[in-house]
mmCIF file of C-alpha atoms in Angstrom:
data_model
loop_
_atom_site.group_PDB
_atom_site.id
_atom_site.type_symbol
_atom_site.label_atom_id
_atom_site.label_comp_id
_atom_site.label_asym_id
_atom_site.label_seq_id
_atom_site.Cartn_x
_atom_site.Cartn_y
_atom_site.Cartn_z
ATOM 1 C CA MET A 1 20.965 -6.695 12.648
ATOM 2 C CA MET A 2 18.150 -3.933 11.330
ATOM 3 C CA ALA A 3 19.845 -0.870 12.414
ATOM 4 C CA TYR A 4 20.691 -0.072 8.790
ATOM 5 C CA GLY A 5 17.356 -1.064 7.350
ATOM 6 C CA GLY A 6 16.339 -4.040 5.201
ATOM 7 C CA ARG A 7 12.891 -6.171 4.722
ATOM 8 C CA ILE A 8 12.540 -8.784 6.599
ATOM 9 C CA ASP A 9 9.490 -11.121 4.151
ATOM 10 C CA THR A 10 10.736 -15.156 6.070
ATOM 11 C CA ASN A 11 9.843 -15.632 10.064
ATOM 12 C CA GLN A 12 12.493 -15.109 12.109
ATOM 13 C CA LEU A 13 13.419 -13.930 15.838
ATOM 14 C CA ILE A 14 15.262 -11.132 15.191
ATOM 15 C CA GLU A 15 16.727 -8.158 17.263
ATOM 16 C CA VAL A 16 14.856 -5.059 16.168
ATOM 17 C CA ALA A 17 14.741 -1.262 17.519
ATOM 18 C CA GLU A 18 18.760 -1.753 18.292
ATOM 19 C CA ASN A 19 19.858 1.230 20.546
ATOM 20 C CA ASN A 20 16.658 2.113 20.978
ATOM 21 C CA LYS A 21 16.322 3.605 17.648
ATOM 22 C CA PRO A 22 12.208 2.831 16.050
ATOM 23 C CA GLU A 23 11.411 1.475 13.347
ATOM 24 C CA TYR A 24 8.902 -0.722 11.013
ATOM 25 C CA ILE A 25 6.882 0.090 8.254
ATOM 26 C CA PRO A 26 4.112 -3.158 7.965
ATOM 27 C CA THR A 27 3.670 -4.228 4.352
ATOM 28 C CA ASP A 28 0.603 -6.051 5.187
ATOM 29 C CA PRO A 29 -2.345 -4.506 2.495
ATOM 30 C CA VAL A 30 -4.704 -4.947 6.407
ATOM 31 C CA LYS A 31 -2.174 -2.893 8.153
ATOM 32 C CA ARG A 32 -1.588 -0.246 4.845
ATOM 33 C CA PRO A 33 -3.685 2.268 6.835
ATOM 34 C CA ARG A 34 -0.874 2.091 10.030
ATOM 35 C CA ALA A 35 2.083 1.599 6.972
ATOM 36 C CA TRP A 36 1.435 4.855 5.958
ATOM 37 C CA GLN A 37 0.946 6.709 9.673
ATOM 38 C CA LEU A 38 4.201 5.869 9.726
ATOM 39 C CA MET A 39 5.484 6.726 7.188
ATOM 40 C CA HIS A 40 4.032 9.851 7.038
ATOM 41 C CA GLU A 41 5.554 10.595 10.568
ATOM 42 C CA LEU A 42 9.027 9.264 9.797
ATOM 43 C CA THR A 43 8.896 11.886 6.739
ATOM 44 C CA SER A 44 7.682 14.845 9.278
ATOM 45 C CA GLU A 45 10.814 13.731 11.543
ATOM 46 C CA PHE A 46 12.835 14.048 8.410
ATOM 47 C CA THR A 47 11.852 16.742 6.922
ATOM 48 C CA LYS A 48 12.519 18.656 10.039
ATOM 49 C CA GLN A 49 15.849 17.091 10.779
ATOM 50 C CA ASP A 50 17.021 17.508 6.651
ATOM 51 C CA PRO A 51 14.820 21.087 6.111
ATOM 52 C CA GLY A 52 17.649 21.637 2.798
ATOM 53 C CA HIS A 53 16.904 17.534 1.478
ATOM 54 C CA PRO A 54 15.112 17.907 -2.108
ATOM 55 C CA ALA A 55 12.267 15.866 -0.947
ATOM 56 C CA SER A 56 11.708 18.822 2.463
ATOM 57 C CA ARG A 57 11.556 21.182 -0.847
ATOM 58 C CA ASP A 58 9.238 19.011 -2.470
ATOM 59 C CA ASN A 59 6.516 19.137 0.585
ATOM 60 C CA ARG A 60 7.341 23.279 0.928
ATOM 61 C CA ASP A 61 6.403 23.529 -3.451
ATOM 62 C CA ILE A 62 3.549 20.991 -2.239
ATOM 63 C CA LYS A 63 2.071 23.522 0.183
ATOM 64 C CA GLU A 64 2.255 26.170 -1.280
ATOM 65 C CA LEU A 65 0.278 24.846 -4.453
ATOM 66 C CA ASN A 66 -2.058 23.484 -2.423
ATOM 67 C CA ASP A 67 -2.341 27.329 -0.626
ATOM 68 C CA LYS A 68 -2.757 28.502 -4.571
ATOM 69 C CA PHE A 69 -5.569 26.108 -5.535
ATOM 70 C CA ASP A 70 -7.181 26.495 -2.504
ATOM 71 C CA SER A 71 -7.291 30.588 -3.336
ATOM 72 C CA LEU A 72 -8.236 29.359 -7.099
ATOM 73 C CA LEU A 73 -10.893 27.923 -5.591
ATOM 74 C CA ALA A 74 -12.267 30.182 -2.793
ATOM 75 C CA MET A 75 -12.134 33.160 -6.127
ATOM 76 C CA PHE A 76 -13.745 30.446 -8.592
ATOM 77 C CA SER A 77 -16.619 30.280 -5.844
ATOM 78 C CA GLN A 78 -16.714 33.876 -5.319
ATOM 79 C CA LEU A 79 -17.140 34.736 -9.032
ATOM 80 C CA LEU A 80 -20.342 31.969 -8.913
ATOM 81 C CA GLY A 81 -21.780 33.195 -6.255
ATOM 82 C CA LEU A 82 -21.533 36.690 -8.448
ATOM 83 C CA ASN A 83 -23.070 34.651 -11.356
ATOM 84 C CA SER A 84 -26.017 33.044 -8.975
ATOM 85 C CA GLN A 85 -26.668 36.290 -7.131
ATOM 86 C CA GLN A 86 -27.054 38.001 -10.704
ATOM 87 C CA ILE A 87 -29.487 34.951 -12.321
ATOM 88 C CA LYS A 88 -31.351 35.710 -9.167
ATOM 89 C CA ALA A 89 -32.029 39.633 -9.904
ATOM 90 C CA ILE A 90 -32.737 38.986 -13.102
ATOM 91 C CA ARG A 91 -35.763 35.891 -12.452
ATOM 92 C CA GLU A 92 -36.561 38.649 -9.603
ATOM 93 C CA SER A 93 -36.780 42.061 -11.951
ATOM 94 C CA GLY A 94 -39.482 40.565 -13.766
ATOM 95 C CA PHE A 95 -37.230 40.212 -17.221
ATOM 96 C CA ASP A 96 -39.701 36.835 -19.146
ATOM 97 C CA LYS A 97 -37.467 36.035 -21.975
ATOM 98 C CA THR A 98 -39.912 34.198 -23.741
ATOM 99 C CA LYS A 99 -41.868 37.349 -23.394
ATOM 100 C CA ASN A 100 -38.948 39.092 -25.054
ATOM 101 C CA ILE A 101 -38.898 36.108 -27.980
ATOM 102 C CA ASN A 102 -42.527 36.515 -28.614
ATOM 103 C CA ASN A 103 -42.512 40.431 -29.614
ATOM 104 C CA ARG A 104 -40.315 39.371 -32.183
ATOM 105 C CA HIS A 105 -42.388 38.091 -34.409
#
C-alpha cells in the first residue's frame, strides 16, 4: 500500500515496509528532531546510490563552500590575531598618543 510513498493523515491499520523496505518520517512537530535525522540518513543514502543526481552535486558544492568559508575564517582569525599582537606591542613600547597630541600644541 505505501511501497510507492504517500501521505497518511487518518488513523488506519496499514501495511508498511512492504518487501522489508524501510519507510516513514514523522511529521509531528514534537518528533521533528527524529524526522530531520531520518531525512538526513535518507538523503545520504540517496547520494551514495546516485552520485550524479543534482542534489548530490549540490551537497558537494555546499561542502566545498563550507571548506572555503572555514579557510576564510581561519585567515581572518590570523589577521585579527596579528592586529592584536601589534596593538599589544605598541602598548608595551610605552607609546602614549595623549603625550604626542599634547606636544603638538
